[in-house]
Structure formats: structure tokens, C-alpha cells
Coordinates of C-alpha atoms and ligand atoms in Angstrom, one line a residue:
M2 CA 24.6 -51.7 69.9
Y3 CA 23.1 -55.3 69.3
Q4 CA 22.2 -57.2 73.0
V5 CA 22.8 -60.8 72.5
Y6 CA 21.3 -63.0 75.5
P7 CA 23.7 -65.9 74.4
R8 CA 21.7 -69.0 75.7
S9 CA 19.1 -67.9 73.3
F10 CA 20.5 -66.5 70.6
A11 CA 22.0 -69.4 68.3
D12 CA 22.9 -72.9 69.0
D13 CA 25.6 -74.6 67.0
N14 CA 25.9 -77.9 68.8
G15 CA 22.2 -78.9 68.9
D16 CA 22.1 -79.1 72.9
G17 CA 19.2 -76.6 72.8
I18 CA 21.5 -74.0 74.5
G19 CA 22.7 -71.1 72.6
D20 CA 26.7 -70.8 72.1
L21 CA 29.4 -68.6 71.2
R22 CA 29.8 -70.5 68.0
G23 CA 26.5 -70.0 67.2
L24 CA 27.0 -66.4 67.8
I25 CA 30.1 -66.5 65.6
A26 CA 28.2 -68.1 62.5
K27 CA 25.6 -64.9 62.9
L28 CA 28.1 -62.4 62.7
P29 CA 27.4 -61.8 58.9
Y30 CA 24.0 -61.7 59.7
L31 CA 24.8 -59.0 62.1
E32 CA 26.8 -56.9 59.9
D33 CA 24.4 -57.3 57.1
L34 CA 21.7 -56.2 59.7
G35 CA 23.9 -52.9 60.3
V36 CA 25.1 -53.2 63.8
D37 CA 28.4 -51.7 65.0
A38 CA 28.6 -53.9 68.3
V39 CA 27.6 -56.6 70.3
W40 CA 26.8 -56.8 74.2
L41 CA 26.9 -60.3 75.2
T42 CA 24.9 -60.9 78.6
P43 CA 26.9 -63.1 80.9
F44 CA 28.4 -66.2 79.4
Y45 CA 30.3 -66.9 82.7
P46 CA 30.3 -70.4 84.4
S47 CA 27.2 -70.2 86.6
P48 CA 24.5 -72.4 88.1
L49 CA 21.9 -70.2 86.3
A50 CA 19.9 -69.4 89.4
D51 CA 19.3 -66.0 87.4
G52 CA 20.1 -66.8 84.1
G53 CA 23.9 -66.2 84.3
Y54 CA 23.5 -63.1 86.5
D55 CA 25.0 -65.5 89.4
V56 CA 28.5 -65.9 88.2
S57 CA 30.7 -68.5 89.5
D58 CA 33.6 -67.9 87.7
Y59 CA 34.4 -64.2 86.4
R60 CA 37.4 -65.0 84.2
D61 CA 35.9 -67.8 82.0
V62 CA 33.2 -69.4 79.8
D63 CA 30.6 -71.6 80.7
P64 CA 31.4 -74.6 79.0
R65 CA 27.6 -75.1 77.7
I66 CA 28.3 -71.6 76.0
G67 CA 31.9 -72.3 75.1
T68 CA 35.6 -71.7 75.8
L69 CA 38.0 -68.8 76.2
E70 CA 39.9 -69.8 72.6
E71 CA 36.2 -69.3 71.2
F72 CA 35.6 -66.2 73.1
D73 CA 39.0 -64.8 71.4
E74 CA 37.6 -66.2 68.1
L75 CA 34.5 -64.1 68.4
L76 CA 36.4 -61.2 69.0
R77 CA 38.6 -62.0 66.3
T78 CA 36.0 -62.7 63.6
G79 CA 34.0 -59.9 64.9
R80 CA 36.7 -57.5 64.0
E81 CA 36.7 -58.9 60.3
H82 CA 32.8 -58.0 60.3
N83 CA 33.4 -54.5 61.9
I84 CA 31.6 -55.7 65.0
R85 CA 33.0 -55.2 68.6
V86 CA 32.0 -56.8 71.7
I87 CA 31.3 -55.5 75.2
V88 CA 30.9 -58.0 78.0
D89 CA 28.6 -57.8 81.0
L90 CA 30.3 -56.8 84.3
V91 CA 28.2 -58.5 87.3
P92 CA 29.9 -56.6 90.4
N93 CA 26.7 -56.2 92.9
H94 CA 26.8 -60.0 93.9
C95 CA 28.1 -63.5 92.6
S96 CA 26.9 -66.7 92.9
S97 CA 26.7 -68.6 96.2
E98 CA 28.7 -71.4 94.5
H99 CA 31.6 -68.7 93.8
P100 CA 34.8 -69.9 95.6
L101 CA 34.9 -66.6 97.6
F102 CA 31.3 -67.3 99.0
Q103 CA 31.8 -70.7 99.9
A104 CA 35.2 -69.9 101.6
A105 CA 33.3 -67.1 103.4
L106 CA 30.5 -69.6 104.4
A107 CA 33.3 -72.4 105.5
A108 CA 35.3 -69.6 107.8
G109 CA 32.6 -68.7 110.0
P110 CA 31.5 -65.3 111.5
G111 CA 33.9 -62.6 112.3
S112 CA 36.4 -64.0 109.7
P113 CA 38.3 -61.8 106.9
E114 CA 36.6 -64.2 104.3
R115 CA 33.0 -63.2 105.5
D116 CA 33.7 -59.5 105.1
L117 CA 33.9 -59.8 101.4
F118 CA 30.2 -60.4 101.7
I119 CA 27.4 -58.7 104.2
F120 CA 26.8 -61.1 107.0
R121 CA 25.1 -60.1 110.1
E122 CA 23.4 -61.4 113.2
G123 CA 19.8 -61.5 113.2
R124 CA 17.5 -59.7 115.3
G125 CA 15.2 -60.9 117.9
D126 CA 16.4 -62.9 121.2
A127 CA 17.1 -66.0 118.8
G128 CA 18.5 -64.0 116.1
D129 CA 15.9 -65.6 113.7
E130 CA 14.5 -62.4 112.3
P131 CA 16.4 -60.8 109.6
P132 CA 18.9 -58.1 110.1
N133 CA 16.9 -55.3 108.6
N134 CA 13.7 -54.9 106.4
W135 CA 15.0 -54.9 103.0
P136 CA 13.1 -56.4 100.2
S137 CA 14.8 -58.5 97.7
N138 CA 14.4 -57.4 94.1
F139 CA 12.7 -60.8 93.1
G140 CA 10.3 -60.9 95.8
G141 CA 10.5 -62.0 99.9
R142 CA 13.3 -60.5 101.9
A143 CA 16.9 -59.5 101.1
W144 CA 18.5 -61.9 103.7
T145 CA 19.1 -65.7 104.2
R146 CA 20.3 -67.6 107.0
A147 CA 23.4 -69.9 106.8
A148 CA 24.0 -72.7 108.9
D149 CA 25.5 -71.2 111.8
G150 CA 22.9 -68.7 112.3
Q151 CA 24.3 -65.5 110.4
W152 CA 22.6 -64.1 107.9
Y153 CA 23.6 -62.8 104.6
L154 CA 22.4 -60.2 102.2
H155 CA 21.1 -60.5 98.7
L156 CA 19.5 -57.8 97.1
F157 CA 18.4 -60.5 94.2
D158 CA 18.3 -64.3 94.8
S159 CA 19.3 -66.1 97.7
A160 CA 21.9 -67.8 95.3
Q161 CA 23.2 -64.3 94.7
P162 CA 25.2 -62.8 97.7
D163 CA 25.9 -59.2 97.6
F164 CA 29.7 -58.3 97.8
N165 CA 30.9 -55.7 100.5
W166 CA 32.3 -52.9 98.4
L167 CA 33.4 -51.2 101.7
N168 CA 36.0 -53.8 101.9
P169 CA 39.1 -52.8 99.7
A170 CA 39.6 -56.3 98.2
V171 CA 36.5 -56.1 96.5
P172 CA 37.3 -53.3 94.3
E173 CA 40.6 -54.8 93.7
F174 CA 39.0 -58.1 92.5
F175 CA 36.9 -56.4 90.3
E176 CA 39.7 -54.2 88.8
G177 CA 41.4 -57.5 88.0
V178 CA 38.3 -58.7 86.1
I179 CA 37.8 -55.7 84.2
R180 CA 41.3 -55.5 83.0
F181 CA 41.1 -59.6 82.2
W182 CA 38.5 -58.8 79.7
L183 CA 40.0 -55.6 78.4
D184 CA 43.1 -57.2 77.8
R185 CA 41.5 -59.9 75.7
G186 CA 40.7 -57.1 73.4
V187 CA 36.7 -56.5 74.5
A188 CA 35.4 -52.9 73.7
G189 CA 34.1 -52.3 77.0
L190 CA 31.6 -53.4 79.8
R191 CA 28.1 -53.2 80.6
I192 CA 27.9 -52.7 84.4
D193 CA 24.9 -54.5 86.0
V194 CA 23.0 -52.9 88.9
A195 CA 25.3 -49.9 88.3
H196 CA 23.4 -47.8 90.9
G197 CA 24.1 -50.9 93.6
M198 CA 27.2 -52.0 95.0
F199 CA 27.6 -49.7 98.0
K200 CA 25.4 -50.1 101.1
E201 CA 25.0 -47.5 103.9
E202 CA 27.0 -48.3 107.1
G203 CA 24.8 -49.6 109.7
L204 CA 22.5 -50.9 106.9
P205 CA 19.2 -49.2 108.4
D206 CA 15.8 -50.1 107.9
L207 CA 13.8 -48.4 105.1
A208 CA 11.1 -46.4 106.0
V209 CA 8.9 -47.9 103.7
P210 CA 10.4 -51.4 102.6
E211 CA 9.6 -51.4 98.9
R212 CA 11.7 -51.3 95.8
S213 CA 12.1 -48.3 94.1
N214 CA 14.6 -46.3 91.7
R215 CA 15.1 -43.5 94.4
P216 CA 18.3 -43.5 96.2
N217 CA 18.1 -45.1 99.5
S218 CA 20.5 -47.0 101.9
Y219 CA 21.4 -49.4 99.2
T220 CA 21.3 -47.8 95.7
H221 CA 22.9 -44.5 94.3
R222 CA 25.3 -44.3 97.2
P223 CA 27.7 -41.5 96.9
E224 CA 30.9 -43.9 97.1
I225 CA 29.9 -45.3 93.7
H226 CA 30.9 -42.1 91.9
E227 CA 34.6 -42.4 93.2
L228 CA 34.7 -46.0 92.1
Y229 CA 33.4 -45.0 88.6
R230 CA 36.2 -42.5 88.1
T231 CA 38.7 -45.3 88.9
W232 CA 37.2 -47.4 86.3
R233 CA 36.9 -44.5 84.0
S234 CA 40.7 -44.0 84.0
V235 CA 41.4 -47.8 83.7
L236 CA 39.0 -47.9 80.5
D237 CA 41.0 -44.7 79.3
S238 CA 44.5 -46.1 80.0
Y239 CA 43.9 -48.6 77.2
P240 CA 45.1 -47.0 73.8
A241 CA 42.7 -45.8 71.4
D242 CA 44.4 -46.0 68.5
D243 CA 44.4 -50.0 67.9
Y244 CA 41.2 -51.2 66.8
P245 CA 38.6 -51.8 68.6
G246 CA 39.9 -48.3 69.8
E247 CA 38.4 -46.5 72.8
R248 CA 37.2 -48.7 75.4
T249 CA 33.6 -47.9 77.1
A250 CA 31.1 -48.6 79.4
V251 CA 27.2 -48.3 79.8
G252 CA 25.9 -48.5 83.3
E253 CA 22.4 -50.2 83.9
V254 CA 21.3 -47.4 86.4
W255 CA 17.3 -47.3 87.1
A256 CA 16.7 -43.7 88.5
D257 CA 13.8 -42.0 89.7
S258 CA 14.8 -38.3 88.3
P259 CA 17.2 -36.9 85.9
S260 CA 19.1 -35.3 89.0
T261 CA 19.8 -38.8 90.3
L262 CA 21.2 -39.8 87.3
A263 CA 23.2 -36.7 86.5
P264 CA 26.2 -37.7 88.8
Y265 CA 27.0 -40.8 86.7
L266 CA 27.4 -38.7 83.9
A267 CA 30.2 -36.4 85.3
P268 CA 32.7 -36.1 82.8
D269 CA 35.2 -38.5 84.2
G270 CA 32.2 -40.8 85.3
L271 CA 30.6 -43.6 83.0
P272 CA 30.9 -43.1 79.2
Q273 CA 27.1 -44.2 79.1
V274 CA 24.1 -44.8 81.4
F275 CA 20.9 -46.1 79.7
N276 CA 18.0 -44.2 79.5
F277 CA 15.1 -46.3 80.4
E278 CA 12.4 -43.6 79.4
L279 CA 11.4 -45.1 76.2
I280 CA 10.4 -48.4 78.6
T281 CA 9.2 -46.6 81.5
S282 CA 7.2 -43.6 80.1
P283 CA 3.7 -44.0 78.9
W284 CA 3.6 -44.2 75.0
K285 CA 2.2 -40.9 74.7
A286 CA 3.3 -38.0 72.8
P287 CA 3.8 -35.4 75.9
D288 CA 5.4 -38.0 78.1
I289 CA 8.0 -39.1 75.4
R290 CA 8.8 -35.5 74.7
A291 CA 9.4 -34.9 78.3
A292 CA 11.7 -37.8 78.7
V293 CA 13.8 -37.1 75.4
D294 CA 14.5 -33.3 76.8
A295 CA 15.2 -34.6 80.1
T296 CA 17.6 -37.0 79.0
L297 CA 19.1 -34.5 76.1
A298 CA 19.5 -32.0 79.1
L299 CA 21.6 -34.2 80.7
A300 CA 23.9 -35.7 78.3
G301 CA 24.5 -35.0 74.6
G302 CA 26.0 -37.0 71.6
S303 CA 26.7 -40.6 72.1
R304 CA 26.4 -40.4 75.8
A305 CA 22.7 -41.0 75.6
P306 CA 21.8 -44.3 74.8
W307 CA 18.2 -45.3 74.0
V308 CA 16.7 -48.6 74.4
L309 CA 13.2 -50.0 73.8
G310 CA 13.6 -53.5 75.3
N311 CA 16.1 -55.6 76.9
H312 CA 15.9 -59.4 78.5
D313 CA 14.3 -58.0 81.7
V314 CA 11.1 -56.4 80.1
T315 CA 8.1 -57.1 78.0
R316 CA 8.8 -57.1 74.6
P317 CA 7.9 -53.8 72.6
V318 CA 5.4 -55.4 70.5
T319 CA 3.5 -56.6 73.5
R320 CA 4.1 -53.9 75.8
L321 CA 3.0 -51.0 73.2
G322 CA 0.0 -53.3 72.4
S323 CA 0.8 -53.6 68.5
P324 CA 3.4 -54.4 66.2
E325 CA 2.3 -51.1 64.2
A326 CA 3.4 -49.2 67.6
A327 CA 6.9 -51.0 67.9
R328 CA 7.6 -50.1 64.4
A329 CA 6.9 -46.4 65.1
A330 CA 8.9 -46.9 68.1
A331 CA 11.7 -48.2 66.3
L332 CA 11.9 -45.3 63.9
L333 CA 11.7 -43.0 66.7
L334 CA 14.4 -44.8 68.7
L335 CA 16.8 -44.8 65.8
A336 CA 16.3 -41.0 64.8
L337 CA 17.0 -39.7 68.4
P338 CA 20.4 -38.2 69.0
G339 CA 22.6 -40.8 71.1
S340 CA 23.3 -44.5 70.5
A341 CA 20.6 -46.8 69.9
Y342 CA 20.5 -50.4 71.9
L343 CA 18.4 -53.2 70.4
Y344 CA 17.5 -56.4 71.7
Q345 CA 17.8 -59.7 70.0
G346 CA 14.8 -60.5 68.2
E347 CA 13.5 -56.8 68.4
E348 CA 14.2 -56.6 64.7
L349 CA 12.0 -59.5 63.8
G350 CA 9.2 -58.2 65.7
L351 CA 9.0 -60.7 68.1
P352 CA 6.2 -60.6 70.6
E353 CA 6.5 -61.6 74.5
V354 CA 5.7 -65.2 75.0
T355 CA 3.1 -65.2 77.3
R356 CA 2.0 -69.2 77.2
I357 CA 5.1 -70.8 79.0
P358 CA 3.9 -73.8 81.1
D359 CA 4.8 -72.9 84.9
A360 CA 7.1 -75.9 85.0
A361 CA 9.2 -74.7 82.0
R362 CA 9.7 -71.1 83.9
Q363 CA 13.3 -70.3 84.9
D364 CA 13.1 -66.8 86.1
P365 CA 13.6 -66.8 89.7
R366 CA 11.1 -63.6 90.2
F367 CA 8.4 -66.0 89.0
H368 CA 9.7 -68.6 91.8
R369 CA 10.3 -66.1 94.6
T370 CA 6.6 -64.2 94.0
K371 CA 5.2 -68.0 93.9
G372 CA 4.0 -66.9 90.2
R373 CA 2.3 -63.4 91.3
S374 CA 4.8 -61.9 88.7
V375 CA 5.4 -64.4 85.7
G376 CA 8.8 -63.2 85.3
R377 CA 11.1 -62.3 82.5
D378 CA 11.1 -65.6 80.6
G379 CA 8.8 -64.5 77.8
C380 CA 11.4 -62.1 76.3
R381 CA 14.2 -64.8 76.4
V382 CA 12.4 -67.5 74.3
P383 CA 15.4 -68.6 71.8
L384 CA 15.3 -66.7 68.3
P385 CA 13.7 -68.8 65.2
W386 CA 16.3 -68.6 62.4
S387 CA 14.3 -70.6 59.7
P388 CA 10.5 -70.6 58.8
D389 CA 10.3 -74.3 60.0
G390 CA 12.2 -77.4 60.9
P391 CA 13.4 -78.3 64.4
A392 CA 13.6 -75.5 66.9
Y393 CA 13.1 -73.0 63.7
G394 CA 16.6 -73.1 62.9
F395 CA 17.8 -72.1 66.7
S396 CA 19.4 -75.5 66.7
P397 CA 21.1 -77.1 63.6
A398 CA 18.4 -79.7 62.1
D399 CA 21.7 -82.2 61.4
S400 CA 22.9 -82.8 64.9
P401 CA 23.3 -86.0 65.8
G402 CA 20.2 -87.6 67.4
S403 CA 18.4 -84.4 66.3
P404 CA 18.6 -81.5 68.2
V405 CA 17.6 -81.3 72.0
A406 CA 14.3 -79.1 72.5
P407 CA 15.3 -75.4 73.3
W408 CA 16.0 -74.7 77.0
L409 CA 12.7 -72.3 77.1
P410 CA 10.0 -73.6 74.7
Q411 CA 9.2 -71.7 71.4
P412 CA 5.5 -71.3 70.5
D413 CA 3.9 -72.7 67.2
G414 CA 4.5 -70.7 64.4
W415 CA 7.7 -69.0 65.8
G416 CA 9.3 -69.8 62.2
T417 CA 7.2 -67.0 60.6
Y418 CA 9.2 -64.4 62.5
S419 CA 12.8 -65.9 61.2
P420 CA 14.8 -63.6 59.0
P421 CA 14.2 -65.7 55.7
A422 CA 10.7 -65.6 56.3
Q423 CA 10.9 -62.0 56.3
A424 CA 13.7 -61.1 53.9
G425 CA 11.8 -60.9 50.8
D426 CA 8.9 -58.7 52.2
P427 CA 9.7 -54.7 51.7
D428 CA 7.3 -54.1 54.5
S429 CA 8.4 -56.6 57.2
F430 CA 9.8 -55.9 60.7
Y431 CA 13.3 -57.0 59.5
N432 CA 13.4 -54.9 56.6
L433 CA 12.4 -51.8 58.3
Y434 CA 15.3 -52.1 60.9
R435 CA 17.7 -52.9 58.1
N436 CA 16.7 -50.2 56.0
A437 CA 16.8 -47.8 58.9
L438 CA 20.1 -48.9 60.1
R439 CA 21.4 -48.3 56.8
L440 CA 19.9 -44.8 56.5
R441 CA 21.2 -44.1 60.0
R442 CA 24.5 -44.4 58.6
S443 CA 24.2 -42.8 55.6
V444 CA 22.1 -39.4 56.6
P445 CA 24.5 -37.1 58.2
A446 CA 21.9 -35.3 60.3
L447 CA 21.4 -38.7 62.1
G448 CA 25.0 -38.3 63.4
A449 CA 25.5 -35.1 65.1
G450 CA 22.3 -33.2 64.2
A451 CA 21.0 -31.5 67.0
L452 CA 17.4 -32.4 67.7
R453 CA 14.7 -29.7 67.2
W454 CA 11.1 -29.9 67.9
L455 CA 8.5 -28.7 65.2
E456 CA 5.2 -27.4 65.8
S457 CA 2.7 -30.4 65.4
P458 CA -1.0 -31.5 66.4
D459 CA -1.9 -32.9 69.7
D460 CA -0.9 -37.0 70.1
T461 CA 2.0 -36.6 67.6
L462 CA 5.7 -35.5 67.8
V463 CA 7.7 -34.1 64.8
F464 CA 11.2 -33.0 65.2
A465 CA 14.0 -32.0 63.0
R466 CA 17.9 -32.9 62.9
D467 CA 19.9 -30.7 60.9
P468 CA 20.7 -30.9 58.1
G469 CA 17.6 -31.6 56.3
F470 CA 16.2 -34.7 58.3
V471 CA 12.5 -34.7 60.0
C472 CA 10.7 -37.9 62.0
A473 CA 7.3 -37.6 62.5
V474 CA 5.6 -39.8 64.8
N475 CA 1.9 -40.3 65.3
F476 CA 0.8 -41.8 68.8
G477 CA -3.0 -40.8 68.2
S478 CA -5.9 -42.1 66.2
A479 CA -6.3 -39.6 63.6
P480 CA -4.2 -39.4 60.5
L481 CA -1.4 -36.8 60.6
P482 CA -0.8 -34.6 57.6
L483 CA 3.0 -34.9 56.8
P484 CA 4.9 -31.8 57.5
A485 CA 6.5 -30.2 54.4
H486 CA 9.2 -32.4 53.1
D487 CA 11.2 -33.3 49.9
T488 CA 11.2 -37.3 50.1
V489 CA 9.9 -39.9 52.3
L490 CA 13.0 -41.9 53.3
L491 CA 11.2 -44.5 55.1
S492 CA 8.1 -45.2 56.9
S493 CA 6.6 -47.8 59.4
A494 CA 3.4 -48.1 57.5
P495 CA 2.0 -47.2 54.1
L496 CA 1.0 -43.4 53.9
A497 CA -2.3 -42.6 52.6
D498 CA -2.7 -39.4 50.5
G499 CA 0.4 -37.8 52.1
T500 CA -0.9 -38.6 55.6
L501 CA 0.8 -40.6 58.5
P502 CA -1.7 -43.3 59.7
P503 CA -2.1 -43.9 63.3
R504 CA 0.6 -45.7 65.3
A505 CA 3.2 -45.0 62.7
A506 CA 6.0 -42.8 61.9
A507 CA 8.3 -41.7 58.9
W508 CA 11.7 -40.3 58.1
L509 CA 11.5 -37.5 56.0
T510 CA 14.1 -35.0 54.1
G511 CA 13.3 -31.4 53.8
T512 CA 14.3 -28.1 55.4
A513 CA 11.2 -27.9 58.1
E514 CA 11.0 -24.8 60.1
Ligands
NOJ10 C1 19.8 -56.7 86.1 C2 19.9 -57.7 85.0 O1 19.9 -57.1 83.6 C3 18.9 -58.7 85.3 O2 18.7 -59.7 84.4 C4 19.5 -59.5 86.3 O3 18.6 -60.3 87.1 C5 19.7 -58.6 87.6 N1 20.6 -57.5 87.2 C6 20.6 -58.9 88.7 O4 21.8 -59.3 88.3
CA11 CA1 24.7 -75.3 72.2

């Protein structure tokens, strides 16, 4: 699965914003890279208070990104390239510009319109204290006061009011949205804040008013699992015999422990729930081994989706401290049983862009924390598609009046990461991913083969998948003598005298014990 952040992927019309036509034109690139499906982050009409996760119309395409006809064309052309498309469903909150929220504001306290959201009177004699102590995930408090004095809840930005999922009209509304996209032919959904939505009656104060992945009054509520059973039956009600076949869903669930995650993976629950362990665990052999074991104990086969990066976290090259470590991580990710999610640009080895002028930053987290958190713009910089030229090929060079600058500035030299700059170098990041994805298709063990750990020195991990595949990862600083093998299929760094250098991984064939 390849995650596309549409506004940063490819711009077809030269306005500096990525669009559906840009993505359609890159489908051959994605097919050649070896991806099976694309997850499209929100492309719906939105005031962009949170990069599109503030949706003002759930059944349309933002005119800056395209049209519904172009969306249908994306699905059609995707099929020609054997690429399915899943869309991002944002059910916890909408945009404050959404007609339902505007109607709620207009209708006033006590109205049925307000009951679709979470409005409450404030505390204190004048009602000017928020109704409880919940914090916003983006910094500051989770409540904003409306003009008439009531407060509304927003676990994210004040422009993202939370829906009241205990009102049956809300699940009904979203079932309509889900069917709208499934009827158009999408292969499934990525569910935003999938551990959220339901809130405890009475909205009690948190004992410790801090963000956490532990179950609390607004995360991992028990009602959520009943909802997912309903959604699963909607997904399963679409016939699987017509390409794109079975419909799926992957939940964005940030959990503190496997036991919190487990109920989401009930047989009639969500088909997939992200494992964020390769992002959250320290990059050390024992931690990664424990994370892999914990995940595989919960969910086998394709129900375990692995991920190294996305549009919310620092890019792996920067987070793991070096391009070498990120290359090793890529081979680990792609060798684990389960499905693998790649975030656009990972295959190019893009680093996090750290030098973005404050004035250009867009992430509400940057603004709501008054810059204490730089936010997530650094992993959302528009992709380079050519070594040079305006916007490094992100926008077409020949658009009338030359392209408008990309919506987030690209750093100097960004074009050295572009596919054509890497294609001719067999050792490039791009070719590592491309080769690994080809092997992942052709080596049977990388399909259903179970994982078996083999003994290896400290700071290293070696595992087999049957039949006949071995992956060795060196997290340490000493060279790792390769385990017994027949051939080296691929390595993330040149091997020296049969040893794997520090911060490297290799794929081998052989019948290792
Ligand atoms: C998770 C999304 O991935 C993130 O980008 C967004 O800001 C929040 N959910 C709120 O929708
Ligand atoms: Ca555009």
C-alpha cells in the first residue's frame, strides 16, 4: 500500500498544489515501483485548517485537487495498472465550515442540530471555564466557546468540531458516506482517529490532563467495536468477485498495549489496524523483536500492516539517524509477514525538511503550540520528480506563466532525490525499494511464510520465513557475519567479506536453522 498525500504528490496544472490528474499521470510509475494499492489521504473540499482532515463535504473532491469525474478516472486507470484505491474516512470530526456544524451554530443551545456535536455549558459562575479539562491533540484545550456562550468540543483544532457519536443520526450519516465511496468502486477505507469517536457520558475530567494512547474518556470506548462490526458487514456486503474484489479497511489506532489493540481485531472487527511499533519503538534489536512478536501474536497474515512513516511523523531517514538505517529498516519492513504501507517519498529516501520558514508552516500543531512543536510540514514537502527545473518537476515546467511555487517550499538540491536522478544507480534508495518490491512478489516465503527467529549476536536480528528465506538486520556497530545461506537476494549496503556492515540488512536464500 502506497500512501499518497495528494496536495504534495504531483501537480498537473501548475498551481503549486498536487491534484488527481497529477496522480493519474504517475500510475505507471507506481505500477513499475511495484505497489498494489494507493491510500489517498483527504482530497475532499476543506478549508485546510488541518491539511484536509477538516472536511466540509464528505462526498466531493476539493476543486483545487480535481473533480468527482477525475476521481472515477483515477479508479478506472488504477485498474488498468492493477492499482486499487482506498480513501480516508474522517469520522471523529468535520470542518467547522461543514453545513451541519454551521446549522448547529445557527440553531442554538438545546437544538437537535447541536446534538450532532458536543456542545456544553461552561463551568464557573459566568460559564467562562471550559466544561472539562480535556486537552487538544494539537496543543491548548479541547474546547472553544461559541458566540452564544456554549462551548463545543474539538479534540484537534478548533476548526474541527467533534461529532456526537451517541446520536444515531451520526452513524447513519457516515454509513451513507461509506456507501457513497464503495459504490464508486474504492477498495476500502483508512479510518482516521479510529480509536476515537465515542465519548463517555458526562464527559468526566481526566485524572491527568495529558495526551496518551491509554483508554480514557474519549479513546478506545467500548461502543466503537459495535460500530466496526456494522462497518465490517457493510464492507463484506460488497461482492468480492468483481475487481477490485474484497473491500477492506485499516484503522488508525494509537494504542498503549497489545491488549488495547486486540478487540479491534476481532474476527468481525476491522480487517486491519496499523502497527505503529516500527515508528514508536526504539530502533534497537530487542525492542523491535518484542514489537514484532507482540504484533504477530495478535494478528497473523495480512491483518498486520507495518509502517515506517506517514504524513504525521518524522521521515525515517531523519528519525533513524541516517539513510543507511532507513534502508535497513525498509528491508526489515518488507520482509515481515503482513502488509506493508509506504509513504510517498520513502522510496526516494527523502529526509525530513527541517528548514521551513515559520511563515510558510501550515500545520495547526505548529500554530497551536506557538512553535514549541515544529509540526508535521517537514514530511509533507512536495515530491521532486526531476533533477532540476521549476519545482523539481512537481509542477509542469511548461504551464502558462511558469508554475506557481509549491504550496510548501522545497529545499535546494531536492531534485537529487528524484526518480530519474536515482534510476541509473543500482545502489540507489529507489532501486532498493523497487528490487525489494519485485522480490516480495516473486519469493513465495514472503507471502504466507511464518516468521521464525534464528540465533544471532547482540544488536542484530535474524529471522527465517519458510521456505528458504532469511532476513538479517544489523542494528549495532560491529560487522555481522552472514548466517549460512545459498545466495544473497538483496542487501541494503555492500557486503564486505561475507559480513553485513553496521546499519544494514540483507535478504538471503537458504535453509537456515
Ligand atoms: C490523524 C491524521 O493522520 C492527522 O494528519 C490528522 O491531523 C488527525 N488524525 C486529525 O484528523
Ligand atoms: Ca494543481
